[in-house]
Amino acid sequence: AQKVTQAQTEISVVEKEDVTLDCVYETRDTTYYLFWYKQPPSGELVFLIRRNSFDEQNEISGRYSWNFQKSTSSFNFTITASQVVDSAVYFCALSEWETSGSRLTFGEGTQLTVNP
Amino acid sequence: EAGVAQSPRYKIIEKRQSVAFWCNPISGHATLYWYQQILGQGPKLLIQFQNNGVVDDSQLPKDRFSAERLKGVDSTLKIQPAKLEDSAVYLCASSLVAEAFFGQGTRLTVV
């Protein structure tokens, strides 16, 4: 069975601080996909990134970066120089390779609050 | 490109009543999902369709929940009869290849 753990339930930072959201996963599959989604107060889940299990290169997109370490089953997400608009719930998710990455198992989410 | 459309946005019903939610996926997306998100938790998959066929409904409480996707486009999710524990946001998503794109959800409150 697949499982995603986001140990940080809530994080509060002051604007311009860097913040890292942790994600640890469990799966018996050797190939799989990992995702991060953002859920602002409006409720819609916004796709941020997808990584496949054989690509361990870190990725940077603007102020966002992701660190994937297969050895520790972790896929952490860092926001650099946080802004108030980053306030949201962030979900890490895992999916089977066979479904092409679209049947998702989500973690419980981390509520990020960025204060001005 | 239009996103995933869901209606209604909010619904309040009494327990034992029935309710239906509607989803229109992104044009051309063959795969459609319904997720249930209870407050404070991550979404959980209820059912997955590929075109108009069911791929996975192992997590759907079939004694009260039903879903259909006629003609492989729009989908409806029904609950009959509703229980208090069904209070949640019901999210519809669609995908073409890999990434799933989500609608804004329907917030159901059962009183």
JSON list of C-alpha atoms in Angstrom, two decimals:
[
{"chain": "A", "resi": 1, "resn": "ALA", "atom": "CA", "xyz": [0.00, 0.00, 0.00]},
{"chain": "A", "resi": 2, "resn": "GLN", "atom": "CA", "xyz": [1.11, 3.53, -0.66]},
{"chain": "A", "resi": 3, "resn": "LYS", "atom": "CA", "xyz": [1.39, 6.15, 2.06]},
{"chain": "A", "resi": 4, "resn": "VAL", "atom": "CA", "xyz": [2.46, 9.80, 2.18]},
{"chain": "A", "resi": 5, "resn": "THR", "atom": "CA", "xyz": [3.38, 11.50, 5.45]},
{"chain": "A", "resi": 6, "resn": "GLN", "atom": "CA", "xyz": [3.60, 15.24, 5.93]},
{"chain": "A", "resi": 7, "resn": "ALA", "atom": "CA", "xyz": [4.67, 15.56, 9.53]},
{"chain": "A", "resi": 8, "resn": "GLN", "atom": "CA", "xyz": [4.30, 19.32, 9.67]},
{"chain": "A", "resi": 9, "resn": "THR", "atom": "CA", "xyz": [0.64, 20.13, 10.20]},
{"chain": "A", "resi": 10, "resn": "GLU", "atom": "CA", "xyz": [1.11, 23.89, 10.35]},
{"chain": "A", "resi": 11, "resn": "ILE", "atom": "CA", "xyz": [4.02, 26.24, 9.67]},
{"chain": "A", "resi": 12, "resn": "SER", "atom": "CA", "xyz": [4.04, 29.97, 10.28]},
{"chain": "A", "resi": 13, "resn": "VAL", "atom": "CA", "xyz": [6.78, 32.23, 8.93]},
{"chain": "A", "resi": 14, "resn": "VAL", "atom": "CA", "xyz": [7.39, 35.90, 8.39]},
{"chain": "A", "resi": 15, "resn": "GLU", "atom": "CA", "xyz": [7.52, 37.23, 4.87]},
{"chain": "A", "resi": 16, "resn": "LYS", "atom": "CA", "xyz": [10.88, 36.81, 3.11]},
{"chain": "A", "resi": 17, "resn": "GLU", "atom": "CA", "xyz": [11.88, 33.83, 5.23]},
{"chain": "A", "resi": 18, "resn": "ASP", "atom": "CA", "xyz": [12.74, 30.56, 3.50]},
{"chain": "A", "resi": 19, "resn": "VAL", "atom": "CA", "xyz": [10.55, 27.60, 4.42]},
{"chain": "A", "resi": 20, "resn": "THR", "atom": "CA", "xyz": [10.82, 23.88, 3.73]},
{"chain": "A", "resi": 21, "resn": "LEU", "atom": "CA", "xyz": [7.85, 21.53, 3.68]},
{"chain": "A", "resi": 22, "resn": "ASP", "atom": "CA", "xyz": [8.70, 17.91, 4.36]},
{"chain": "A", "resi": 23, "resn": "CYS", "atom": "CA", "xyz": [7.25, 14.89, 2.61]},
{"chain": "A", "resi": 24, "resn": "VAL", "atom": "CA", "xyz": [8.08, 11.23, 3.25]},
{"chain": "A", "resi": 25, "resn": "TYR", "atom": "CA", "xyz": [6.47, 8.44, 1.27]},
{"chain": "A", "resi": 26, "resn": "GLU", "atom": "CA", "xyz": [6.12, 4.67, 1.33]},
{"chain": "A", "resi": 27, "resn": "THR", "atom": "CA", "xyz": [5.58, 2.43, -1.66]},
{"chain": "A", "resi": 28, "resn": "ARG", "atom": "CA", "xyz": [6.48, -1.08, -2.74]},
{"chain": "A", "resi": 29, "resn": "ASP", "atom": "CA", "xyz": [6.69, 0.05, -6.36]},
{"chain": "A", "resi": 30, "resn": "THR", "atom": "CA", "xyz": [10.12, 0.63, -7.85]},
{"chain": "A", "resi": 31, "resn": "THR", "atom": "CA", "xyz": [8.78, 3.23, -10.26]},
{"chain": "A", "resi": 32, "resn": "TYR", "atom": "CA", "xyz": [6.26, 5.88, -9.33]},
{"chain": "A", "resi": 33, "resn": "TYR", "atom": "CA", "xyz": [5.45, 9.58, -9.55]},
{"chain": "A", "resi": 34, "resn": "LEU", "atom": "CA", "xyz": [5.59, 12.25, -6.86]},
{"chain": "A", "resi": 35, "resn": "PHE", "atom": "CA", "xyz": [3.65, 15.51, -6.85]},
{"chain": "A", "resi": 36, "resn": "TRP", "atom": "CA", "xyz": [3.14, 18.71, -4.96]},
{"chain": "A", "resi": 37, "resn": "TYR", "atom": "CA", "xyz": [-0.17, 20.60, -5.05]},
{"chain": "A", "resi": 38, "resn": "LYS", "atom": "CA", "xyz": [-1.15, 23.94, -3.53]},
{"chain": "A", "resi": 39, "resn": "GLN", "atom": "CA", "xyz": [-4.65, 24.50, -2.14]},
{"chain": "A", "resi": 40, "resn": "PRO", "atom": "CA", "xyz": [-5.42, 28.19, -1.54]},
{"chain": "A", "resi": 41, "resn": "PRO", "atom": "CA", "xyz": [-8.51, 29.23, 0.45]},
{"chain": "A", "resi": 42, "resn": "SER", "atom": "CA", "xyz": [-10.59, 29.10, -2.74]},
{"chain": "A", "resi": 43, "resn": "GLY", "atom": "CA", "xyz": [-10.31, 25.31, -2.50]},
{"chain": "A", "resi": 44, "resn": "GLU", "atom": "CA", "xyz": [-8.97, 24.42, -5.92]},
{"chain": "A", "resi": 45, "resn": "LEU", "atom": "CA", "xyz": [-5.91, 22.16, -5.98]},
{"chain": "A", "resi": 46, "resn": "VAL", "atom": "CA", "xyz": [-3.20, 23.77, -8.06]},
{"chain": "A", "resi": 47, "resn": "PHE", "atom": "CA", "xyz": [-0.57, 21.52, -9.62]},
{"chain": "A", "resi": 48, "resn": "LEU", "atom": "CA", "xyz": [3.02, 22.57, -8.83]},
{"chain": "A", "resi": 49, "resn": "ILE", "atom": "CA", "xyz": [5.31, 19.76, -9.90]},
{"chain": "A", "resi": 50, "resn": "ARG", "atom": "CA", "xyz": [5.54, 16.10, -10.93]},
{"chain": "A", "resi": 51, "resn": "ARG", "atom": "CA", "xyz": [8.70, 14.01, -10.64]},
{"chain": "A", "resi": 52, "resn": "ASN", "atom": "CA", "xyz": [9.21, 10.41, -11.67]},
{"chain": "A", "resi": 53, "resn": "SER", "atom": "CA", "xyz": [11.10, 8.04, -9.44]},
{"chain": "A", "resi": 54, "resn": "PHE", "atom": "CA", "xyz": [14.15, 7.58, -11.64]},
{"chain": "A", "resi": 55, "resn": "ASP", "atom": "CA", "xyz": [14.88, 11.29, -11.97]},
{"chain": "A", "resi": 56, "resn": "GLU", "atom": "CA", "xyz": [16.52, 12.46, -8.76]},
{"chain": "A", "resi": 57, "resn": "GLN", "atom": "CA", "xyz": [17.71, 15.79, -10.07]},
{"chain": "A", "resi": 58, "resn": "ASN", "atom": "CA", "xyz": [16.64, 18.67, -7.90]},
{"chain": "A", "resi": 59, "resn": "GLU", "atom": "CA", "xyz": [14.41, 21.17, -9.60]},
{"chain": "A", "resi": 60, "resn": "ILE", "atom": "CA", "xyz": [14.08, 24.92, -9.25]},
{"chain": "A", "resi": 61, "resn": "SER", "atom": "CA", "xyz": [11.25, 27.06, -10.56]},
{"chain": "A", "resi": 62, "resn": "GLY", "atom": "CA", "xyz": [11.49, 30.67, -9.53]},
{"chain": "A", "resi": 63, "resn": "ARG", "atom": "CA", "xyz": [11.23, 30.80, -5.73]},
{"chain": "A", "resi": 64, "resn": "TYR", "atom": "CA", "xyz": [10.24, 27.12, -5.57]},
{"chain": "A", "resi": 65, "resn": "SER", "atom": "CA", "xyz": [12.66, 24.22, -5.36]},
{"chain": "A", "resi": 66, "resn": "TRP", "atom": "CA", "xyz": [12.25, 20.51, -4.77]},
{"chain": "A", "resi": 67, "resn": "ASN", "atom": "CA", "xyz": [14.68, 18.02, -3.29]},
{"chain": "A", "resi": 68, "resn": "PHE", "atom": "CA", "xyz": [13.99, 14.38, -4.15]},
{"chain": "A", "resi": 69, "resn": "GLN", "atom": "CA", "xyz": [16.03, 11.73, -2.29]},
{"chain": "A", "resi": 70, "resn": "LYS", "atom": "CA", "xyz": [15.06, 8.19, -3.13]},
{"chain": "A", "resi": 71, "resn": "SER", "atom": "CA", "xyz": [17.41, 6.78, -0.47]},
{"chain": "A", "resi": 72, "resn": "THR", "atom": "CA", "xyz": [15.38, 8.42, 2.28]},
{"chain": "A", "resi": 73, "resn": "SER", "atom": "CA", "xyz": [12.01, 8.32, 0.45]},
{"chain": "A", "resi": 74, "resn": "SER", "atom": "CA", "xyz": [11.66, 12.05, 0.77]},
{"chain": "A", "resi": 75, "resn": "PHE", "atom": "CA", "xyz": [10.46, 14.76, -1.60]},
{"chain": "A", "resi": 76, "resn": "ASN", "atom": "CA", "xyz": [10.81, 18.09, 0.18]},
{"chain": "A", "resi": 77, "resn": "PHE", "atom": "CA", "xyz": [9.61, 21.45, -1.09]},
{"chain": "A", "resi": 78, "resn": "THR", "atom": "CA", "xyz": [11.35, 24.77, -0.33]},
{"chain": "A", "resi": 79, "resn": "ILE", "atom": "CA", "xyz": [9.95, 28.24, -0.88]},
{"chain": "A", "resi": 80, "resn": "THR", "atom": "CA", "xyz": [12.63, 30.91, -0.92]},
{"chain": "A", "resi": 81, "resn": "ALA", "atom": "CA", "xyz": [11.82, 34.44, 0.21]},
{"chain": "A", "resi": 82, "resn": "SER", "atom": "CA", "xyz": [8.25, 33.55, 1.09]},
{"chain": "A", "resi": 83, "resn": "GLN", "atom": "CA", "xyz": [5.39, 35.93, 0.31]},
{"chain": "A", "resi": 84, "resn": "VAL", "atom": "CA", "xyz": [1.95, 36.40, 1.84]},
{"chain": "A", "resi": 85, "resn": "VAL", "atom": "CA", "xyz": [0.42, 34.94, -1.36]},
{"chain": "A", "resi": 86, "resn": "ASP", "atom": "CA", "xyz": [2.18, 31.66, -0.60]},
{"chain": "A", "resi": 87, "resn": "SER", "atom": "CA", "xyz": [-0.19, 31.11, 2.31]},
{"chain": "A", "resi": 88, "resn": "ALA", "atom": "CA", "xyz": [-2.10, 27.92, 1.53]},
{"chain": "A", "resi": 89, "resn": "VAL", "atom": "CA", "xyz": [-2.29, 24.23, 2.31]},
{"chain": "A", "resi": 90, "resn": "TYR", "atom": "CA", "xyz": [0.35, 22.24, 0.45]},
{"chain": "A", "resi": 91, "resn": "PHE", "atom": "CA", "xyz": [-0.12, 18.57, -0.37]},
{"chain": "A", "resi": 92, "resn": "CYS", "atom": "CA", "xyz": [2.45, 16.02, -1.35]},
{"chain": "A", "resi": 93, "resn": "ALA", "atom": "CA", "xyz": [1.11, 13.08, -3.37]},
{"chain": "A", "resi": 94, "resn": "LEU", "atom": "CA", "xyz": [2.25, 9.75, -4.79]},
{"chain": "A", "resi": 95, "resn": "SER", "atom": "CA", "xyz": [0.93, 7.70, -7.66]},
{"chain": "A", "resi": 96, "resn": "GLU", "atom": "CA", "xyz": [1.56, 4.38, -9.34]},
{"chain": "A", "resi": 97, "resn": "TRP", "atom": "CA", "xyz": [3.61, 4.28, -12.49]},
{"chain": "A", "resi": 98, "resn": "GLU", "atom": "CA", "xyz": [1.04, 2.17, -14.29]},
{"chain": "A", "resi": 99, "resn": "THR", "atom": "CA", "xyz": [-1.62, 4.87, -14.05]},
{"chain": "A", "resi": 100, "resn": "SER", "atom": "CA", "xyz": [0.73, 7.37, -15.66]},
{"chain": "A", "resi": 101, "resn": "GLY", "atom": "CA", "xyz": [0.82, 9.33, -12.47]},
{"chain": "A", "resi": 102, "resn": "SER", "atom": "CA", "xyz": [-2.75, 10.30, -12.15]},
{"chain": "A", "resi": 103, "resn": "ARG", "atom": "CA", "xyz": [-4.36, 8.15, -9.43]},
{"chain": "A", "resi": 104, "resn": "LEU", "atom": "CA", "xyz": [-3.08, 10.02, -6.41]},
{"chain": "A", "resi": 105, "resn": "THR", "atom": "CA", "xyz": [-2.46, 9.14, -2.78]},
{"chain": "A", "resi": 106, "resn": "PHE", "atom": "CA", "xyz": [-2.23, 12.39, -0.83]},
{"chain": "A", "resi": 107, "resn": "GLY", "atom": "CA", "xyz": [-0.60, 13.29, 2.44]},
{"chain": "A", "resi": 108, "resn": "GLU", "atom": "CA", "xyz": [-2.58, 15.13, 5.08]},
{"chain": "A", "resi": 109, "resn": "GLY", "atom": "CA", "xyz": [-1.23, 18.51, 4.02]},
{"chain": "A", "resi": 110, "resn": "THR", "atom": "CA", "xyz": [0.80, 21.32, 5.61]},
{"chain": "A", "resi": 111, "resn": "GLN", "atom": "CA", "xyz": [-0.92, 24.63, 6.32]},
{"chain": "A", "resi": 112, "resn": "LEU", "atom": "CA", "xyz": [1.58, 27.38, 5.55]},
{"chain": "A", "resi": 113, "resn": "THR", "atom": "CA", "xyz": [0.90, 30.87, 6.85]},
{"chain": "A", "resi": 114, "resn": "VAL", "atom": "CA", "xyz": [3.16, 33.69, 5.73]},
{"chain": "A", "resi": 115, "resn": "ASN", "atom": "CA", "xyz": [2.77, 36.77, 7.88]},
{"chain": "A", "resi": 116, "resn": "PRO", "atom": "CA", "xyz": [3.63, 40.26, 6.64]},
{"chain": "B", "resi": 1, "resn": "GLU", "atom": "CA", "xyz": [-8.39, 26.68, -21.82]},
{"chain": "B", "resi": 2, "resn": "ALA", "atom": "CA", "xyz": [-11.35, 26.16, -19.55]},
{"chain": "B", "resi": 3, "resn": "GLY", "atom": "CA", "xyz": [-10.68, 24.28, -16.35]},
{"chain": "B", "resi": 4, "resn": "VAL", "atom": "CA", "xyz": [-12.66, 21.57, -14.60]},
{"chain": "B", "resi": 5, "resn": "ALA", "atom": "CA", "xyz": [-16.13, 22.87, -13.81]},
{"chain": "B", "resi": 6, "resn": "GLN", "atom": "CA", "xyz": [-18.12, 21.67, -10.83]},
{"chain": "B", "resi": 7, "resn": "SER", "atom": "CA", "xyz": [-21.54, 22.56, -9.48]},
{"chain": "B", "resi": 8, "resn": "PRO", "atom": "CA", "xyz": [-22.95, 23.40, -7.10]},
{"chain": "B", "resi": 9, "resn": "ARG", "atom": "CA", "xyz": [-20.19, 25.07, -5.08]},
{"chain": "B", "resi": 10, "resn": "TYR", "atom": "CA", "xyz": [-22.04, 24.60, -1.81]},
{"chain": "B", "resi": 11, "resn": "LYS", "atom": "CA", "xyz": [-24.82, 22.31, -0.64]},
{"chain": "B", "resi": 12, "resn": "ILE", "atom": "CA", "xyz": [-26.47, 21.85, 2.73]},
{"chain": "B", "resi": 13, "resn": "ILE", "atom": "CA", "xyz": [-28.79, 18.91, 3.24]},
{"chain": "B", "resi": 14, "resn": "GLU", "atom": "CA", "xyz": [-30.29, 16.98, 6.11]},
{"chain": "B", "resi": 15, "resn": "LYS", "atom": "CA", "xyz": [-29.14, 13.48, 6.88]},
{"chain": "B", "resi": 16, "resn": "ARG", "atom": "CA", "xyz": [-30.97, 10.77, 4.96]},
{"chain": "B", "resi": 17, "resn": "GLN", "atom": "CA", "xyz": [-31.61, 13.14, 2.04]},
{"chain": "B", "resi": 18, "resn": "SER", "atom": "CA", "xyz": [-30.04, 12.61, -1.35]},
{"chain": "B", "resi": 19, "resn": "VAL", "atom": "CA", "xyz": [-27.68, 14.91, -3.23]},
{"chain": "B", "resi": 20, "resn": "ALA", "atom": "CA", "xyz": [-25.97, 15.00, -6.61]},
{"chain": "B", "resi": 21, "resn": "PHE", "atom": "CA", "xyz": [-22.86, 16.76, -7.82]},
{"chain": "B", "resi": 22, "resn": "TRP", "atom": "CA", "xyz": [-21.92, 17.54, -11.40]},
{"chain": "B", "resi": 23, "resn": "CYS", "atom": "CA", "xyz": [-18.52, 17.73, -13.08]},
{"chain": "B", "resi": 24, "resn": "ASN", "atom": "CA", "xyz": [-17.46, 18.83, -16.54]},
{"chain": "B", "resi": 25, "resn": "PRO", "atom": "CA", "xyz": [-13.80, 17.93, -17.19]},
{"chain": "B", "resi": 26, "resn": "ILE", "atom": "CA", "xyz": [-11.30, 19.71, -19.37]},
{"chain": "B", "resi": 27, "resn": "SER", "atom": "CA", "xyz": [-12.13, 19.12, -23.02]},
{"chain": "B", "resi": 28, "resn": "GLY", "atom": "CA", "xyz": [-10.39, 16.05, -24.38]},
{"chain": "B", "resi": 29, "resn": "HIS", "atom": "CA", "xyz": [-9.41, 14.59, -21.01]},
{"chain": "B", "resi": 30, "resn": "ALA", "atom": "CA", "xyz": [-10.31, 10.92, -21.06]},
{"chain": "B", "resi": 31, "resn": "THR", "atom": "CA", "xyz": [-9.71, 10.27, -17.38]},
{"chain": "B", "resi": 32, "resn": "LEU", "atom": "CA", "xyz": [-11.97, 11.68, -14.69]},
{"chain": "B", "resi": 33, "resn": "TYR", "atom": "CA", "xyz": [-11.73, 11.30, -10.91]},
{"chain": "B", "resi": 34, "resn": "TRP", "atom": "CA", "xyz": [-13.88, 12.04, -7.90]},
{"chain": "B", "resi": 35, "resn": "TYR", "atom": "CA", "xyz": [-12.08, 12.70, -4.62]},
{"chain": "B", "resi": 36, "resn": "GLN", "atom": "CA", "xyz": [-13.50, 13.26, -1.14]},
{"chain": "B", "resi": 37, "resn": "GLN", "atom": "CA", "xyz": [-11.68, 15.74, 1.10]},
{"chain": "B", "resi": 38, "resn": "ILE", "atom": "CA", "xyz": [-12.77, 15.79, 4.72]},
{"chain": "B", "resi": 39, "resn": "LEU", "atom": "CA", "xyz": [-11.83, 18.95, 6.60]},
{"chain": "B", "resi": 40, "resn": "GLY", "atom": "CA", "xyz": [-8.20, 18.89, 7.70]},
{"chain": "B", "resi": 41, "resn": "GLN", "atom": "CA", "xyz": [-7.31, 15.86, 5.58]},
{"chain": "B", "resi": 42, "resn": "GLY", "atom": "CA", "xyz": [-5.88, 15.18, 2.16]},
{"chain": "B", "resi": 43, "resn": "PRO", "atom": "CA", "xyz": [-8.20, 14.20, -0.70]},
{"chain": "B", "resi": 44, "resn": "LYS", "atom": "CA", "xyz": [-9.06, 10.52, -1.02]},
{"chain": "B", "resi": 45, "resn": "LEU", "atom": "CA", "xyz": [-9.96, 8.90, -4.32]},
{"chain": "B", "resi": 46, "resn": "LEU", "atom": "CA", "xyz": [-13.53, 7.66, -4.59]},
{"chain": "B", "resi": 47, "resn": "ILE", "atom": "CA", "xyz": [-13.73, 6.61, -8.23]},
{"chain": "B", "resi": 48, "resn": "GLN", "atom": "CA", "xyz": [-11.80, 6.85, -11.48]},
{"chain": "B", "resi": 49, "resn": "PHE", "atom": "CA", "xyz": [-13.27, 6.73, -14.98]},
{"chain": "B", "resi": 50, "resn": "GLN", "atom": "CA", "xyz": [-11.47, 6.16, -18.26]},
{"chain": "B", "resi": 51, "resn": "ASN", "atom": "CA", "xyz": [-13.83, 7.52, -20.91]},
{"chain": "B", "resi": 52, "resn": "ASN", "atom": "CA", "xyz": [-17.18, 6.16, -19.70]},
{"chain": "B", "resi": 53, "resn": "GLY", "atom": "CA", "xyz": [-15.82, 3.03, -18.02]},
{"chain": "B", "resi": 54, "resn": "VAL", "atom": "CA", "xyz": [-14.94, 2.63, -14.36]},
{"chain": "B", "resi": 55, "resn": "VAL", "atom": "CA", "xyz": [-11.25, 1.93, -13.73]},
{"chain": "B", "resi": 56, "resn": "ASP", "atom": "CA", "xyz": [-11.23, 1.97, -9.93]},
{"chain": "B", "resi": 57, "resn": "ASP", "atom": "CA", "xyz": [-14.12, 2.29, -7.50]},
{"chain": "B", "resi": 58, "resn": "SER", "atom": "CA", "xyz": [-12.62, 0.29, -4.65]},
{"chain": "B", "resi": 59, "resn": "GLN", "atom": "CA", "xyz": [-12.91, 3.22, -2.22]},
{"chain": "B", "resi": 60, "resn": "LEU", "atom": "CA", "xyz": [-16.48, 4.17, -3.14]},
{"chain": "B", "resi": 61, "resn": "PRO", "atom": "CA", "xyz": [-19.06, 3.31, -0.44]},
{"chain": "B", "resi": 62, "resn": "LYS", "atom": "CA", "xyz": [-21.37, 1.63, -2.90]},
{"chain": "B", "resi": 63, "resn": "ASP", "atom": "CA", "xyz": [-24.24, 1.22, -0.49]},
{"chain": "B", "resi": 64, "resn": "ARG", "atom": "CA", "xyz": [-24.86, 4.96, -0.66]},
{"chain": "B", "resi": 65, "resn": "PHE", "atom": "CA", "xyz": [-22.60, 6.48, -3.30]},
{"chain": "B", "resi": 66, "resn": "SER", "atom": "CA", "xyz": [-22.97, 6.11, -7.04]},
{"chain": "B", "resi": 67, "resn": "ALA", "atom": "CA", "xyz": [-21.31, 7.80, -10.00]},
{"chain": "B", "resi": 68, "resn": "GLU", "atom": "CA", "xyz": [-21.72, 7.77, -13.71]},
{"chain": "B", "resi": 69, "resn": "ARG", "atom": "CA", "xyz": [-20.04, 9.27, -16.72]},
{"chain": "B", "resi": 70, "resn": "LEU", "atom": "CA", "xyz": [-22.37, 9.06, -19.64]},
{"chain": "B", "resi": 71, "resn": "LYS", "atom": "CA", "xyz": [-20.87, 9.59, -23.10]},
{"chain": "B", "resi": 72, "resn": "GLY", "atom": "CA", "xyz": [-17.41, 9.82, -21.56]},
{"chain": "B", "resi": 73, "resn": "VAL", "atom": "CA", "xyz": [-17.62, 13.53, -20.78]},
{"chain": "B", "resi": 74, "resn": "ASP", "atom": "CA", "xyz": [-19.66, 14.94, -17.87]},
{"chain": "B", "resi": 75, "resn": "SER", "atom": "CA", "xyz": [-19.99, 13.02, -14.65]},
{"chain": "B", "resi": 76, "resn": "THR", "atom": "CA", "xyz": [-22.35, 13.00, -11.71]},
{"chain": "B", "resi": 77, "resn": "LEU", "atom": "CA", "xyz": [-21.73, 11.74, -8.20]},
{"chain": "B", "resi": 78, "resn": "LYS", "atom": "CA", "xyz": [-24.74, 10.92, -6.06]},
{"chain": "B", "resi": 79, "resn": "ILE", "atom": "CA", "xyz": [-25.15, 10.20, -2.37]},
{"chain": "B", "resi": 80, "resn": "GLN", "atom": "CA", "xyz": [-28.32, 8.53, -1.16]},
{"chain": "B", "resi": 81, "resn": "PRO", "atom": "CA", "xyz": [-29.01, 8.59, 1.73]},
{"chain": "B", "resi": 82, "resn": "ALA", "atom": "CA", "xyz": [-26.49, 11.06, 3.13]},
{"chain": "B", "resi": 83, "resn": "LYS", "atom": "CA", "xyz": [-24.89, 10.63, 6.55]},
{"chain": "B", "resi": 84, "resn": "LEU", "atom": "CA", "xyz": [-23.31, 13.22, 8.78]},
{"chain": "B", "resi": 85, "resn": "GLU", "atom": "CA", "xyz": [-19.85, 11.82, 8.03]},
{"chain": "B", "resi": 86, "resn": "ASP", "atom": "CA", "xyz": [-20.33, 12.59, 4.35]},
{"chain": "B", "resi": 87, "resn": "SER", "atom": "CA", "xyz": [-19.75, 16.26, 5.11]},
{"chain": "B", "resi": 88, "resn": "ALA", "atom": "CA", "xyz": [-16.71, 17.10, 2.99]},
{"chain": "B", "resi": 89, "resn": "VAL", "atom": "CA", "xyz": [-15.52, 18.78, -0.17]},
{"chain": "B", "resi": 90, "resn": "TYR", "atom": "CA", "xyz": [-16.03, 16.66, -3.25]},
{"chain": "B", "resi": 91, "resn": "LEU", "atom": "CA", "xyz": [-13.36, 17.35, -5.83]},
{"chain": "B", "resi": 92, "resn": "CYS", "atom": "CA", "xyz": [-13.51, 16.39, -9.47]},
{"chain": "B", "resi": 93, "resn": "ALA", "atom": "CA", "xyz": [-10.31, 16.11, -11.49]},
{"chain": "B", "resi": 94, "resn": "SER", "atom": "CA", "xyz": [-9.42, 15.19, -15.04]},
{"chain": "B", "resi": 95, "resn": "SER", "atom": "CA", "xyz": [-6.23, 14.22, -16.81]},
{"chain": "B", "resi": 96, "resn": "LEU", "atom": "CA", "xyz": [-5.00, 13.65, -20.32]},
{"chain": "B", "resi": 97, "resn": "VAL", "atom": "CA", "xyz": [-1.71, 11.88, -19.64]},
{"chain": "B", "resi": 98, "resn": "ALA", "atom": "CA", "xyz": [-0.28, 12.40, -16.17]},
{"chain": "B", "resi": 99, "resn": "GLU", "atom": "CA", "xyz": [-1.05, 15.55, -14.23]},
{"chain": "B", "resi": 100, "resn": "ALA", "atom": "CA", "xyz": [-4.53, 15.73, -12.77]},
{"chain": "B", "resi": 101, "resn": "PHE", "atom": "CA", "xyz": [-6.28, 19.10, -12.91]},
{"chain": "B", "resi": 102, "resn": "PHE", "atom": "CA", "xyz": [-8.82, 19.80, -10.22]},
{"chain": "B", "resi": 103, "resn": "GLY", "atom": "CA", "xyz": [-12.05, 21.76, -10.04]},
{"chain": "B", "resi": 104, "resn": "GLN", "atom": "CA", "xyz": [-12.93, 24.03, -7.13]},
{"chain": "B", "resi": 105, "resn": "GLY", "atom": "CA", "xyz": [-15.02, 21.36, -5.51]},
{"chain": "B", "resi": 106, "resn": "THR", "atom": "CA", "xyz": [-18.47, 21.12, -3.97]},
{"chain": "B", "resi": 107, "resn": "ARG", "atom": "CA", "xyz": [-18.63, 21.69, -0.24]},
{"chain": "B", "resi": 108, "resn": "LEU", "atom": "CA", "xyz": [-21.30, 19.42, 1.24]},
{"chain": "B", "resi": 109, "resn": "THR", "atom": "CA", "xyz": [-22.63, 19.93, 4.74]},
{"chain": "B", "resi": 110, "resn": "VAL", "atom": "CA", "xyz": [-24.95, 17.27, 6.14]},
{"chain": "B", "resi": 111, "resn": "VAL", "atom": "CA", "xyz": [-26.91, 18.40, 9.19]}
]
